[in-house]
Every structure is written in structure tokens, then in C-alpha cells.
Amino acid sequence: MALLAEQLLNGLQLGVMLFLLAAGLTLVFGIMGVINLAHGSLYMVGAFGAAVVAQATGSWWLALLGGLLAAGVTGMVMELVVLRRLYARDHLDQVLATFGLILFFNQLMVLLFGRQPRFVALPAWFTGSVEIIPGVPYPSYRLLIIAVGLAVAGGLYLLIQRTRIGMLVRAGATHREMVRALGVDIRLLYTLVFGLGALLAGLAGIMAGPVFNVQVGMGEQILIQTFVVVVIGGIGSVRGALFGALLVGVVDTLLRGFVPGLLRGVLDASQADALGAALSSMGVYVLMALVLLIKPRGIFPAHA
């Protein structure tokens, strides 16, 4: 039971990390109609920005600000220079262009920082652990990630459902030409939405740095799972992104934690570990297929 509780918390932590990425990705695709494969690069830029500032200043708060600034500015420049030219193009052009951006950002990070991973120290006040239930200590920093992710989810809900900006975002997603005809600067709206998505991706990278280390290509490792979350939750739905991310995070973590051990009852250790790892990595894709068989448009309708 202690192991199960720990794995559930690990799954929740992975889920909120995926949500921070998926929320921005689903907003950009649902509202702007752009498939942005370079979303993971913004995650990497945020992580590197925070790591560089942390090593230069020793301040975690300045590192947080630096990572957010790096990701947000990079995202808005990307939208202004590249993506704005792709709105009227088909999805194949968008995929090719944003794949090129992945290669560009990866090579840029190599030129600026080299290929060696950067190790980011935990904030001093989150180096310990908290005993959630008797006998189950859990790292304080992972609890911080969970808390930040859930707080961001609540903030996004209020922003989109309870503010004028959110009203314009929802209107721009479903009636783009009407919003433009009413005098709203749809270009500025798109830039702000993309900047928000970049900030969320950068925040995910900042929070992930002390857990997974910062290295070139780290965005591609998590991007595929992020797309799975978007498909499961429903394209354009922030609420669906939250539920889909938590579902994917928990399922992926439980499979990786328990399937190899179960297989060791019928196979030798090396075969069980190899087969268990393969089956575990397939689990979220099987989950996606099952969800789409039941609800072809995802758990929630678009823009919910």
C-alpha cells in the first residue's frame, strides 16, 4: 500500500507536468488551428533559462522569473516571425515548419550551452520530505509541483470562463471572423494566447529541471505524451487537458511501477524488465485508442 500511494503521487506529479504543457498546446491548436510541434522546445527554453539564471545568481526566484521570461519572449517571437505566416496554410506546412523549429532550437542550445546536461539544485526550503501517510515520506518539491499545477489549472479556468479576455479567447476559437468584424485585433489576441501557452510550457520546464535535469532535446521526450493528453482530453478543451493529463500520468506511472514486477512471477528478471518496459510504454497509447473508441472527440467537447 505504501508503494501504491507513492506511485499514485508520482502519477499525479507527472500528470500536472503534462497538463502545463497540454493546456498551452490545446489552446494554440483549438483557437489558432496551428499544430505546433515546437511546443516542447519552449519547455526546453524555459528549463535552460532557469538553469542559467540559477547558476549565475543562486536565486531560485530569479531563476523562475528568467525561465518564464525566456519562454514567453521566445514564444511570442516565434508566433510573430514564423507561425503568423502559417495560419492560412494546411497542417502539413505547419508540421514541417514547426519540425524545423525543433531542429533550430536544439542546435541553438548546443551552440550556447553545449551537450552536457545541466543539474539544477532544489530550492533550499524544498529539499526535505513530508510524511503524507505513516511510513510514506514524499519529496516536498514534488508536492510543490502538484500544488503549482493545480493552482495553474484553477487560474486558467477563472481566466477563460470568468474574464473578458477569456470570453474573447472562446469567441475567437469558434467564430474567428465574427470577432474580427466586431473590431477585436485578432492578431494581438493570437500573440497573447501563444505567449500564454509558451509561459505554461516554460513553467513546466522550470519545474522539471531539478527532477529530470536540463538537456538538449528534453522537449521531444515529453511532447508525444502531451499530444496523447490533448487527444484524450479533447482538442481545445483546457478542462479535458487537466483530466486527460492526470489520467495519462497515473496510468503511465502505475504501469511502469508494477508491470515489470508482475511479469517476474512468470519470466526471469531480465526478460520481465524488458517486456515490462515495452508494455508500459505502450500503455498510454492503448488508453488513447480505448478513449477514442468510446468518445471519438475526446473526454470533453472542444473549448470546454
XYZ file of C-alpha atoms in Angstrom:
304
model
C 0.000 0.000 0.000
C 2.893 2.361 0.723
C 4.328 1.696 -2.743
C 0.901 2.219 -4.338
C 0.444 5.539 -2.534
C 3.887 6.705 -3.637
C 3.263 5.702 -7.249
C -0.111 7.456 -7.262
C 1.574 10.647 -6.086
C 4.261 10.221 -8.765
C 1.496 9.797 -11.335
C -0.230 12.934 -10.088
C 3.038 14.864 -10.302
C 3.647 13.667 -13.871
C 0.030 14.481 -14.705
C 0.243 18.120 -13.642
C 3.512 18.488 -15.577
C 1.772 17.152 -18.674
C -1.153 19.482 -18.015
C 1.085 22.569 -18.030
C 2.288 21.548 -21.479
C -1.031 20.271 -22.800
C -3.008 23.341 -21.704
C -0.889 25.645 -23.858
C -0.820 23.193 -26.750
C -4.576 22.659 -26.773
C -5.248 26.408 -26.543
C -2.992 27.120 -29.508
C -4.438 24.328 -31.652
C -8.057 24.834 -30.591
C -8.035 28.614 -31.041
C -5.425 29.262 -33.726
C -5.682 25.976 -35.617
C -1.891 25.546 -35.627
C -0.144 22.229 -34.990
C 2.940 23.341 -33.084
C 5.488 20.547 -32.832
C 7.952 23.057 -31.376
C 5.911 23.400 -28.173
C 8.380 21.076 -26.461
C 11.193 23.433 -27.460
C 9.557 26.173 -25.357
C 9.603 23.723 -22.442
C 13.339 23.272 -23.048
C 13.963 27.038 -23.375
C 12.227 27.670 -20.042
C 14.296 24.967 -18.359
C 17.593 26.285 -19.767
C 16.687 29.883 -18.935
C 16.002 28.956 -15.318
C 19.140 26.784 -15.068
C 21.425 29.524 -16.400
C 19.980 32.189 -14.093
C 20.078 29.822 -11.089
C 23.767 29.025 -11.660
C 24.619 32.705 -12.163
C 22.700 34.134 -9.210
C 21.974 31.235 -6.850
C 18.403 32.530 -6.514
C 15.517 30.176 -7.289
C 13.069 33.086 -7.596
C 15.235 34.879 -10.142
C 15.607 31.556 -11.979
C 11.819 31.224 -12.089
C 11.473 34.733 -13.494
C 14.287 34.176 -16.000
C 12.832 30.905 -17.270
C 9.348 32.362 -17.682
C 10.726 35.424 -19.459
C 12.853 33.299 -21.803
C 9.953 31.011 -22.748
C 7.381 33.800 -23.067
C 9.538 36.066 -25.225
C 10.695 33.141 -27.383
C 7.100 32.023 -27.889
C 5.831 35.446 -28.947
C 8.767 35.977 -31.305
C 8.099 32.533 -32.792
C 4.451 33.461 -33.363
C 5.290 36.833 -34.923
C 8.091 35.629 -37.187
C 7.011 32.108 -38.201
C 3.564 30.947 -37.140
C 1.684 34.076 -38.227
C 2.562 33.137 -41.802
C 1.098 29.642 -41.383
C -2.474 30.338 -40.230
C -3.887 30.097 -43.749
C -1.697 27.138 -44.726
C -2.623 23.479 -44.343
C -1.494 21.357 -41.416
C 1.313 19.674 -43.381
C 3.045 23.042 -43.855
C 2.622 23.762 -40.136
C 4.101 20.393 -39.188
C 7.116 20.855 -41.466
C 7.767 24.418 -40.301
C 7.499 23.639 -36.590
C 9.621 20.493 -37.004
C 12.264 22.770 -38.493
C 11.957 24.949 -35.395
C 12.698 21.895 -33.218
C 15.971 21.346 -35.087
C 16.793 25.047 -34.887
C 16.244 25.319 -31.130
C 18.104 22.102 -30.378
C 21.140 23.252 -32.335
C 20.926 26.720 -30.790
C 21.003 25.212 -27.283
C 24.028 23.109 -28.257
C 25.864 26.193 -29.544
C 25.018 28.251 -26.464
C 25.320 25.691 -23.671
C 26.889 22.508 -25.074
C 25.558 18.968 -24.967
C 26.239 18.188 -21.314
C 23.156 18.064 -19.069
C 22.821 20.831 -16.508
C 21.989 19.832 -12.964
C 19.698 22.259 -11.159
C 19.710 22.234 -7.367
C 16.430 22.047 -5.496
C 15.284 25.179 -3.662
C 16.724 25.001 -0.139
C 13.322 25.003 1.527
C 12.070 22.082 -0.573
C 14.945 19.617 -0.140
C 13.197 17.561 2.534
C 10.204 15.263 2.506
C 6.727 15.185 4.005
C 5.140 12.086 5.503
C 1.817 12.016 3.682
C 0.629 8.903 5.474
C 2.507 6.946 8.156
C 5.505 5.248 6.583
C 5.262 7.080 3.245
C 7.630 10.095 3.100
C 7.316 12.047 -0.145
C 9.680 14.739 -1.522
C 8.497 18.253 -0.747
C 9.500 19.542 -4.178
C 7.257 17.030 -5.959
C 4.378 18.169 -3.753
C 5.192 21.738 -4.815
C 4.915 20.706 -8.472
C 1.493 19.180 -7.806
C 0.323 22.293 -5.953
C 1.579 24.661 -8.664
C -0.043 22.601 -11.432
C -3.423 22.524 -9.690
C -3.195 26.255 -8.919
C -2.467 26.998 -12.584
C -5.443 24.842 -13.600
C -7.706 26.879 -11.308
C -6.263 30.147 -12.600
C -6.778 29.120 -16.228
C -10.380 28.176 -15.510
C -11.065 31.594 -13.994
C -9.245 33.367 -16.831
C -11.098 31.579 -19.612
C -14.551 31.320 -18.035
C -14.793 34.488 -15.920
C -12.911 37.300 -17.681
C -13.370 39.404 -20.798
C -10.096 38.099 -22.207
C -11.367 34.557 -21.752
C -14.604 35.477 -23.499
C -12.633 36.777 -26.476
C -10.484 33.642 -26.483
C -13.558 31.386 -26.552
C -15.230 33.524 -29.200
C -12.093 33.596 -31.312
C -11.927 29.818 -31.169
C -15.413 29.284 -32.585
C -16.288 32.461 -34.544
C -12.985 33.926 -35.642
C -14.284 36.106 -38.478
C -17.145 37.495 -36.390
C -14.734 38.529 -33.634
C -12.563 40.275 -36.212
C -15.613 42.022 -37.690
C -16.535 43.371 -34.236
C -13.240 45.238 -34.076
C -11.127 42.872 -31.987
C -7.468 42.752 -33.024
C -7.367 39.018 -33.680
C -3.626 39.120 -34.407
C -2.892 40.569 -30.967
C -5.245 38.019 -29.412
C -3.362 35.183 -31.131
C 0.003 36.548 -29.963
C -1.251 36.756 -26.365
C -2.693 33.228 -26.495
C 0.552 31.849 -27.895
C 2.533 33.773 -25.281
C 0.355 32.250 -22.547
C 0.941 28.778 -23.952
C 4.692 29.465 -24.071
C 4.661 30.631 -20.434
C 2.913 27.422 -19.361
C 5.413 25.295 -21.286
C 8.277 27.277 -19.782
C 6.850 26.836 -16.282
C 6.696 23.079 -16.852
C 10.347 23.095 -17.931
C 11.377 25.152 -14.893
C 9.617 22.787 -12.503
C 11.028 19.726 -14.294
C 14.659 20.911 -14.197
C 15.533 19.770 -10.650
C 13.721 16.437 -11.178
C 14.819 15.324 -14.667
C 17.871 17.559 -15.339
C 18.140 20.053 -18.194
C 19.448 18.823 -21.535
C 19.124 19.396 -25.240
C 16.136 17.545 -26.715
C 14.263 17.221 -23.424
C 11.161 18.738 -25.034
C 10.738 15.945 -27.571
C 10.776 13.305 -24.837
C 7.598 14.643 -23.270
C 5.886 16.126 -26.344
C 4.431 12.821 -27.570
C 2.724 12.198 -24.229
C 1.443 15.766 -24.354
C -0.224 15.135 -27.707
C -1.780 11.978 -26.249
C -3.205 14.103 -23.427
C -4.665 16.622 -25.889
C -6.309 13.890 -27.960
C -7.741 12.130 -24.889
C -8.982 15.337 -23.266
C -10.479 16.844 -26.410
C -8.806 19.343 -28.724
C -9.316 22.891 -27.482
C -10.526 21.868 -24.015
C -8.470 23.045 -21.033
C -10.652 21.063 -18.652
C -10.148 17.996 -20.837
C -6.390 18.632 -20.810
C -6.419 18.524 -16.992
C -8.387 15.285 -16.737
C -6.502 13.712 -19.634
C -3.123 14.667 -18.146
C -3.959 13.243 -14.727
C -5.270 10.046 -16.335
C -2.189 9.607 -18.522
C 0.196 10.446 -15.675
C -1.332 7.959 -13.247
C -1.734 5.151 -15.806
C 1.811 5.558 -17.161
C 3.356 5.640 -13.685
C 1.408 2.644 -12.372
C 2.255 0.564 -15.424
C 5.962 1.365 -15.166
C 5.935 0.726 -11.438
C 4.061 -2.589 -11.322
C 4.067 -4.386 -14.704
C 7.761 -5.496 -14.590
C 7.282 -6.827 -11.060
C 4.176 -8.777 -12.046
C 5.950 -10.304 -15.046
C 8.798 -11.532 -12.843
C 6.374 -14.110 -11.494
C 6.354 -15.901 -14.858
C 9.613 -14.774 -16.524
C 13.216 -14.332 -15.448
C 14.222 -10.856 -14.271
C 15.912 -9.593 -17.453
C 13.073 -10.727 -19.736
C 10.438 -9.381 -17.339
C 12.117 -5.976 -17.157
C 12.499 -5.713 -20.931
C 8.950 -6.836 -21.699
C 7.532 -4.795 -18.830
C 9.215 -1.628 -20.076
C 7.862 -2.223 -23.589
C 4.319 -2.909 -22.395
C 4.400 0.064 -20.035
C 5.485 2.449 -22.780
C 2.586 1.204 -24.938
C 0.033 1.653 -22.161
C -0.881 5.298 -22.728
C -1.358 4.698 -26.464
C -3.686 1.797 -25.755
C -5.524 4.086 -23.327
C -5.839 6.743 -26.050
C -7.228 4.195 -28.500
C -9.808 2.984 -25.959
C -10.935 6.551 -25.174
C -11.283 7.386 -28.861
C -13.327 4.231 -29.465
C -15.747 5.340 -26.757
C -15.651 9.106 -27.398
C -14.069 9.943 -30.793
C -13.687 13.642 -29.931
C -12.103 13.127 -26.517
C -13.399 13.248 -22.967
C -14.718 16.817 -23.221
C -16.033 18.784 -26.205
C -13.736 21.387 -27.736
C -13.240 24.684 -25.865
C -14.823 23.340 -22.651
